[in-house]
Structure formats: C-alpha cells, structure tokens
PDB file of C-alpha atoms in Angstrom:
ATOM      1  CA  UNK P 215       0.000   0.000   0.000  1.00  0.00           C
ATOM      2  CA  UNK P 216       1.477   3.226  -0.873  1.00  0.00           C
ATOM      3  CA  UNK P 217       1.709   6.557   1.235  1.00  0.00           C
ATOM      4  CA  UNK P 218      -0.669   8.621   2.499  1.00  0.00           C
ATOM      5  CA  UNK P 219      -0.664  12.350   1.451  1.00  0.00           C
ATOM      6  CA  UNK P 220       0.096  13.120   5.619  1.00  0.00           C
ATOM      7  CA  UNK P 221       2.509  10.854   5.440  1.00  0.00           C
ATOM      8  CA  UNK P 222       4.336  12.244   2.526  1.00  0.00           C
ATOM      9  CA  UNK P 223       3.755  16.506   3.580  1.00  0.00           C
ATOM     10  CA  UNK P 224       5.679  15.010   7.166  1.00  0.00           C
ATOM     11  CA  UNK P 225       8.318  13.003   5.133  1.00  0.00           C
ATOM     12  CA  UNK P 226       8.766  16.327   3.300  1.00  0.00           C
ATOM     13  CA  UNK P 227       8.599  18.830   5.842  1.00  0.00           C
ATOM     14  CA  UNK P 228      11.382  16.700   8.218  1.00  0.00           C
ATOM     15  CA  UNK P 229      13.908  16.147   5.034  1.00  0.00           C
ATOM     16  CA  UNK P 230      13.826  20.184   4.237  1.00  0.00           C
ATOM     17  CA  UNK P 231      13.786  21.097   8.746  1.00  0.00           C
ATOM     18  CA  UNK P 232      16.088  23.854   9.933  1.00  0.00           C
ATOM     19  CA  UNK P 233      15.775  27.613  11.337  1.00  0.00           C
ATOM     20  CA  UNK P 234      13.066  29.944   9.454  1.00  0.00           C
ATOM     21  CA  UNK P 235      14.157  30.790   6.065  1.00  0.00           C
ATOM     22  CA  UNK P 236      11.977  31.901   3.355  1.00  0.00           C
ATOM     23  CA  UNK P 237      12.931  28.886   1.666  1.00  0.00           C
ATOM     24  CA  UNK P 238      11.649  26.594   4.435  1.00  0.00           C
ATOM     25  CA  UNK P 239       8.462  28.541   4.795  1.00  0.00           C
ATOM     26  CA  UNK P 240       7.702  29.066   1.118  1.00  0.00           C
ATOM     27  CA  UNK P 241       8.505  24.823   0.925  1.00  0.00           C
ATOM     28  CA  UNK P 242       6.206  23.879   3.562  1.00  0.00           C
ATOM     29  CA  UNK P 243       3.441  25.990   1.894  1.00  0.00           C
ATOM     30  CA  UNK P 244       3.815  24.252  -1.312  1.00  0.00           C
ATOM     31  CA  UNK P 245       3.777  21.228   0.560  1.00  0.00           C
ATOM     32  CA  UNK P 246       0.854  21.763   2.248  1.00  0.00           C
ATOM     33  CA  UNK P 247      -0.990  23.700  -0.610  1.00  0.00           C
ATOM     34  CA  UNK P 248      -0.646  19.838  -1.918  1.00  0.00           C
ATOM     35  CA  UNK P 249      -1.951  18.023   0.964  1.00  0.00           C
ATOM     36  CA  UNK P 250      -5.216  20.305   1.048  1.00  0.00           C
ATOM     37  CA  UNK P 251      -5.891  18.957  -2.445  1.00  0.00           C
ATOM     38  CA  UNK P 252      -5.839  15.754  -0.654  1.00  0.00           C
ATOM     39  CA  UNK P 253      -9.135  13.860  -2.035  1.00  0.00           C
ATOM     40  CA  UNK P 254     -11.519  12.697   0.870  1.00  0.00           C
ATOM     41  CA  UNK P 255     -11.390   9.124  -0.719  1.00  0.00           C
ATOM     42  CA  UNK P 256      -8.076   8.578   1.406  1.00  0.00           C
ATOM     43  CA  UNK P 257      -9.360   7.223   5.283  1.00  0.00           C
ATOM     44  CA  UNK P 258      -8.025  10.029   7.222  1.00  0.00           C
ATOM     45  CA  UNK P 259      -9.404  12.887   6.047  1.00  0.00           C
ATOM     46  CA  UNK P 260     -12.656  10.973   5.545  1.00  0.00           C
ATOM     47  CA  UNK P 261     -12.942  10.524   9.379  1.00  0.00           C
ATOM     48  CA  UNK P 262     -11.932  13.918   9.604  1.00  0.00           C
ATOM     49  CA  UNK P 263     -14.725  15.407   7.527  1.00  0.00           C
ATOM     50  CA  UNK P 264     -17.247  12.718   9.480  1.00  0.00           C
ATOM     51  CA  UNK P 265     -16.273  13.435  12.815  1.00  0.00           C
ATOM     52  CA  UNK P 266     -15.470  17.225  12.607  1.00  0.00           C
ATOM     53  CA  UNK P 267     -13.102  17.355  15.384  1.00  0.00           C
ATOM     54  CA  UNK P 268     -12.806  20.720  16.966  1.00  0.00           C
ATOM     55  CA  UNK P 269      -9.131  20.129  17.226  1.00  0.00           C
ATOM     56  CA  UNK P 270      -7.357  16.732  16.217  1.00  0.00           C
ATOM     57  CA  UNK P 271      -3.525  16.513  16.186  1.00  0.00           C
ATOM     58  CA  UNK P 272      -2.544  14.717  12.859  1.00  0.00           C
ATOM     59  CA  UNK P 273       1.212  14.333  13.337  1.00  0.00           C
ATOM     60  CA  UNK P 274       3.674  15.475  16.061  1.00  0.00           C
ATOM     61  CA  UNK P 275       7.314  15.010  15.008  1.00  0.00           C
ATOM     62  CA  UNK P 276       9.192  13.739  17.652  1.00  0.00           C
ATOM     63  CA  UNK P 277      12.820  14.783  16.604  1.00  0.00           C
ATOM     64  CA  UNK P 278      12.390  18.111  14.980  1.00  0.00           C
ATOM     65  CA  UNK P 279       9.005  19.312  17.317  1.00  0.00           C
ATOM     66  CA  UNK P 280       6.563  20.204  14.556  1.00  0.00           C
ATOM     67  CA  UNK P 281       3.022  20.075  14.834  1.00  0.00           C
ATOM     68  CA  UNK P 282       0.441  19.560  12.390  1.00  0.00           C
ATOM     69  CA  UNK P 283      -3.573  19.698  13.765  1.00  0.00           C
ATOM     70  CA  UNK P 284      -6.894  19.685  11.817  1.00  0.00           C
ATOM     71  CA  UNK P 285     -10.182  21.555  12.931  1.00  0.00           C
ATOM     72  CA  UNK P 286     -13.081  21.825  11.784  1.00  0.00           C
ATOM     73  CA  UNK P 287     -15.307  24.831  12.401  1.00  0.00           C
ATOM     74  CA  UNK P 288     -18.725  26.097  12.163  1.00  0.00           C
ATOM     75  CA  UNK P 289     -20.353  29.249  10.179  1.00  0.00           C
ATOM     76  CA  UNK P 290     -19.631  32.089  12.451  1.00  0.00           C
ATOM     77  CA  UNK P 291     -16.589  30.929  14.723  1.00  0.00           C
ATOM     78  CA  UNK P 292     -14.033  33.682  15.882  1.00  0.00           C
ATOM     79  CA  UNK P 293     -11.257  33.221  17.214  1.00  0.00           C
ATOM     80  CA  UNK P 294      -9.930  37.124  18.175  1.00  0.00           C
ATOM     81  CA  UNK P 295      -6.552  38.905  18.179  1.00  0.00           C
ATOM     82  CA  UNK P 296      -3.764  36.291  19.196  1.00  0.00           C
ATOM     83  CA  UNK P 297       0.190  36.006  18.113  1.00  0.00           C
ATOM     84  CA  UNK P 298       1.843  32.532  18.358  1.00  0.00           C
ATOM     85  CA  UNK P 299       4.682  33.832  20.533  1.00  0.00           C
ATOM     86  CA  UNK P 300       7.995  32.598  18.917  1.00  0.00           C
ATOM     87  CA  UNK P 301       6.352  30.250  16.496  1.00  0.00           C
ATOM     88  CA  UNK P 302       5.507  30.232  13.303  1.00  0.00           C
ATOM     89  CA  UNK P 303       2.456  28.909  11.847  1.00  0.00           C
ATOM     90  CA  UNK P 304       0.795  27.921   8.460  1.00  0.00           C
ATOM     91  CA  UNK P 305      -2.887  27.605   8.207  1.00  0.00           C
ATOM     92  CA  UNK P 306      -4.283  25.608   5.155  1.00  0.00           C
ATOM     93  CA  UNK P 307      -8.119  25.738   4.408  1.00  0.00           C
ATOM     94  CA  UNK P 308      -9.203  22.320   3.065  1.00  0.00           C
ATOM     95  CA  UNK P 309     -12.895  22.672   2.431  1.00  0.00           C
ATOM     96  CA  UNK P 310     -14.135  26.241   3.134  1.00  0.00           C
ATOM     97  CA  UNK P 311     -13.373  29.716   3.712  1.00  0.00           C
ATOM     98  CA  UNK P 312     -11.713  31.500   6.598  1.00  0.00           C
ATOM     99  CA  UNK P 313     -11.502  35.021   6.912  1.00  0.00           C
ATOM    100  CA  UNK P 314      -8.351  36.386   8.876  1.00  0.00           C
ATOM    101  CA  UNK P 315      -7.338  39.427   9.424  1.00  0.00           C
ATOM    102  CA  UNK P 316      -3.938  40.850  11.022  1.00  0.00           C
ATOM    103  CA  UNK P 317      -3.207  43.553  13.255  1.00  0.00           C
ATOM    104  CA  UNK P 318      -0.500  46.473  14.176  1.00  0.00           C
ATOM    105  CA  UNK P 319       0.577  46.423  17.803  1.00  0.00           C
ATOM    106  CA  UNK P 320       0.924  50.306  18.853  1.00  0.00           C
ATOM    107  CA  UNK P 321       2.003  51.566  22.011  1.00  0.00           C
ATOM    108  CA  UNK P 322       1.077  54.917  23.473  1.00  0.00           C
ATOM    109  CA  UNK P 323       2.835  57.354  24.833  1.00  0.00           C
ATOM    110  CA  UNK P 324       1.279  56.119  28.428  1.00  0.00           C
ATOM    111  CA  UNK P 325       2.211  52.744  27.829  1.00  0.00           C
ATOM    112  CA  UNK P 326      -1.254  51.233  26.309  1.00  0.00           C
ATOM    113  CA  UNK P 327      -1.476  48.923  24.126  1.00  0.00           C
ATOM    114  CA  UNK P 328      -4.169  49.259  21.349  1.00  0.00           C
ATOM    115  CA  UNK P 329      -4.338  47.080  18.103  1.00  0.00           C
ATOM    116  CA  UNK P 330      -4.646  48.356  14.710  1.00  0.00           C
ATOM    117  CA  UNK P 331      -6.233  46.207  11.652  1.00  0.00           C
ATOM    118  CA  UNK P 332      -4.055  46.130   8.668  1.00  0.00           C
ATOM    119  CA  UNK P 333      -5.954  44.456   6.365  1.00  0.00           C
ATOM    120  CA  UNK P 334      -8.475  41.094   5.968  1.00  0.00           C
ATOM    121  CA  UNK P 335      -8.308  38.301   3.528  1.00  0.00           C
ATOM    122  CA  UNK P 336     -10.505  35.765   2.485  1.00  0.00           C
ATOM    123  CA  UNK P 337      -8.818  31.688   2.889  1.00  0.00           C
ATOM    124  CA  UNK P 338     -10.347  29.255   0.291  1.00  0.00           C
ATOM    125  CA  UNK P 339     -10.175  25.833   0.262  1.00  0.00           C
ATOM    126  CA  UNK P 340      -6.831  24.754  -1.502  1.00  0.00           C
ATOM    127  CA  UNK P 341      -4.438  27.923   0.006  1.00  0.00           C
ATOM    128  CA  UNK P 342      -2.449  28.491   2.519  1.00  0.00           C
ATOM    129  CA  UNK P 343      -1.721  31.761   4.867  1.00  0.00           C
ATOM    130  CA  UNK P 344       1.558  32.186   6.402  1.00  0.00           C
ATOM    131  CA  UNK P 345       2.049  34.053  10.210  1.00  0.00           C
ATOM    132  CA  UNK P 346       5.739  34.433  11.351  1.00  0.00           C
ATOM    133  CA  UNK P 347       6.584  34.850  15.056  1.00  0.00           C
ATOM    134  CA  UNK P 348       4.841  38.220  16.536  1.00  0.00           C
ATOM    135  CA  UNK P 349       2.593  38.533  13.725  1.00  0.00           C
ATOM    136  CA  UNK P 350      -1.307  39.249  15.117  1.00  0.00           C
ATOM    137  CA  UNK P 351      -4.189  38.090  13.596  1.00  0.00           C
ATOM    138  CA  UNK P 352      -8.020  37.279  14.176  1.00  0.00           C
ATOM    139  CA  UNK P 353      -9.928  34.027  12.037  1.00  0.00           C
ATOM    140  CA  UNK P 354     -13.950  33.802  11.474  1.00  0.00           C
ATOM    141  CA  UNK P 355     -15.359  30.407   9.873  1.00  0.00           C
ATOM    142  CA  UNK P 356     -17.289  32.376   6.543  1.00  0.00           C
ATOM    143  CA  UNK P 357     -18.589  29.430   4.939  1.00  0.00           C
ATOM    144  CA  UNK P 358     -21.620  26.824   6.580  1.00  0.00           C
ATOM    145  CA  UNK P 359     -18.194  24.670   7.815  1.00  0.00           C
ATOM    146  CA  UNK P 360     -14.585  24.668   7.250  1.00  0.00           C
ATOM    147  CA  UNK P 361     -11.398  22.039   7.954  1.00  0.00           C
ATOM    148  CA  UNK P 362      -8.339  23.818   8.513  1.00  0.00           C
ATOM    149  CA  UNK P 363      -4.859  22.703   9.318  1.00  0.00           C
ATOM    150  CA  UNK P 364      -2.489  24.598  11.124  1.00  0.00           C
ATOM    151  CA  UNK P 365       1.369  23.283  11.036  1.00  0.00           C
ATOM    152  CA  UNK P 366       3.436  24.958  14.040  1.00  0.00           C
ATOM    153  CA  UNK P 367       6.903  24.965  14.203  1.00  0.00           C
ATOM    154  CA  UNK P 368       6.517  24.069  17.737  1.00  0.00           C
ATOM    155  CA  UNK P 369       4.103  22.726  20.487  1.00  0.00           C
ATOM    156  CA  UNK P 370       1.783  25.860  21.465  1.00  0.00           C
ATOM    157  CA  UNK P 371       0.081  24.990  24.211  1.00  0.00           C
ATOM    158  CA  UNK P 372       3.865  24.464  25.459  1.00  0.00           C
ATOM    159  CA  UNK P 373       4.472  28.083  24.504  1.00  0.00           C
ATOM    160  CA  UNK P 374       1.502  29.064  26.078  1.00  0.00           C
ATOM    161  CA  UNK P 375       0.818  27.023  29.314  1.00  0.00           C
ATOM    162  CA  UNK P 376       4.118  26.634  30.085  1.00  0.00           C
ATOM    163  CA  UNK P 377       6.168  30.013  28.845  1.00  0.00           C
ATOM    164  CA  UNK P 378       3.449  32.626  29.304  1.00  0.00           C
ATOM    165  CA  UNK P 379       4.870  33.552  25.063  1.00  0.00           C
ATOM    166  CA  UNK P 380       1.021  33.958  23.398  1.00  0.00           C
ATOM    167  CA  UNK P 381      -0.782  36.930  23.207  1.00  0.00           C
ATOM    168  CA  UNK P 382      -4.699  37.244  23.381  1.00  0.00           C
ATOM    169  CA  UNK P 383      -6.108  40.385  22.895  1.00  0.00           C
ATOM    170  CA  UNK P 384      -9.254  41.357  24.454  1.00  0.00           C
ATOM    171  CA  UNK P 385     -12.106  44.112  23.063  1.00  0.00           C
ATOM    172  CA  UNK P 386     -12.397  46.940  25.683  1.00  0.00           C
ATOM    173  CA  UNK P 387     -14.748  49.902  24.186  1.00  0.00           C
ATOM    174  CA  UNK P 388     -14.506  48.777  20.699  1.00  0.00           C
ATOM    175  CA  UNK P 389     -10.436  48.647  20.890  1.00  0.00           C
ATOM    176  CA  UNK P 390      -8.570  45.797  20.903  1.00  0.00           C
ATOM    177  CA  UNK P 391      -6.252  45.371  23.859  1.00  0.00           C
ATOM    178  CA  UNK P 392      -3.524  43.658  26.457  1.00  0.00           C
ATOM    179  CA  UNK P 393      -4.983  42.607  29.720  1.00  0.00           C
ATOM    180  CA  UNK P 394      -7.445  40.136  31.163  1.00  0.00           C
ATOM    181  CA  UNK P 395     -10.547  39.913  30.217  1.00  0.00           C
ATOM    182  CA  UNK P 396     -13.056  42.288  31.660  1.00  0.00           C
ATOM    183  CA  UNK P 397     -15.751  40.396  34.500  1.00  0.00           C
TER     184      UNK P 397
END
C-alpha cells in the first residue's frame, strides 16, 4: 500500500527542517498547498470530515518538534486577536473559507497597548496563509463549515501554558487590547 498524502507533507517537511528561512516557509506551503488537495477518498481525512473534530492533532514530530492539527469549524466561529509567541504557523483551508485578518501592535505614549487592523483576507479551500513569530491576527469560519490545518513549528500549548509567550487580545470599548478579560 502506498503513502498517504500526511505521510508524505511530514516526510517532506522533516527532510527540508532547519531555522526559518523563506525557503523553508515558502517549501512547507507548497507542501501543504498539496496536501489540502488531498481527495476525501483517502481514510483520514474521511474521518476527519465525518467526525469534525474541533481540534485533532494529525502528526507530532518527535525529533524536529513540529506540529500539524486539523479543525473543523462552524459558520460564524471567531477566534480574536492572538500572536503565536515565537512560532511560526501555516494555516491551510481544506474545504471552506476563513476570513483572517492581522493587526499592528501600537504603544502609546502612556504605555497602552491598542491594536490596529491592517488588512483582511478571504482563505479558500486549496491555500495556505503564512504568520511568522509576533505577527497578530483574528480568524472567522465564513462558509456553513470549514477544515483547517495549522502546522506549528513548535508545540503551542507548550508556549503558552508553560512560557506565558502567546498573546490574546481582548475588546475593551470597541479597541482591541492587552490585559485580562473584563468580569
């Protein structure tokens, strides 16, 4: 039996692994441009687009620490304002459209923090979107549903659980902000 389209977007991604370039980030979106093209006849993304897992992780490499998760979203889901810390991350639409916009950080002269929207685009099924590490940006599920992959450099919930390095940005008086969320 011959390879699964995961298997062979990992096999690529590990034999290409080292620090950020734009030649490692431009070859992992070509790679993964081709495994959203995937058709749903192979098993695994059959069961993904049966079960609709909010969040499923499809491979974890142990040597180089990649990750590669699916979800799958409903019309209307938003996740707001958020940077990946030091990461870097590649979302891939599979079936459906994802809006996502990204943000300025500004400081003010007192010290507040306020974010500033730079533009929103529109993620079809078959493309890609690139962040790299500090970038800021917002998703919203356009279509009925959507499957998504996001490939991250590294484990998040690490980053975030354990090193305090995400930022979530919070809507205070129509501005988006630093800071806990208001009770």
């Amino acid at each position: 039996m011959g390879r699964t389209s995961l298997q062979r977007f990992t096999e690529s991604v590990r034999s290409h692994w080292g620090p950020l370039t734009t030649e490692l980030a431009e070859t992992c979106q070509r790679r993964m441009e081709i495994l959203l093209a995937t058709s749903t006849a192979e098993v695994w993304l059959a069961a993904l687009h049966r079960d609709a897992p909010a969040s499923e992780e499809l491979h974890r490499d142990p040597d180089h620490g990649f990750v590669l998760l699916a979800h799958a979203e409903q019309a209307g889901l938003y996740r707001p304002p958020h940077d990946h810390g030091r990461s870097w991350v590649l979302y891939g639409i599979q079936h459906g459209e994802i809006e996502m916009g990204t943000y300025a950080r500004i400081q003010g002269e007192k010290g507040e923090v306020r974010l500033v929207k730079r533009n929103t685009v529109r993620v079809r099924a078959g493309e890609a979107q690139l962040y790299l590490p500090g970038d800021i940006h917002d998703t919203r599920c356009i279509s009925d549903s959507a499957v998504l992959f996001r490939f991250t450099e590294r484990d998040l919930r690490v980053e975030d659980k354990h090193h305090r390095r995400l930022t979530r940005y919070v809507e205070r008086n129509g501005v988006w902000t630093t800071g806990p969320t208001p009770a």
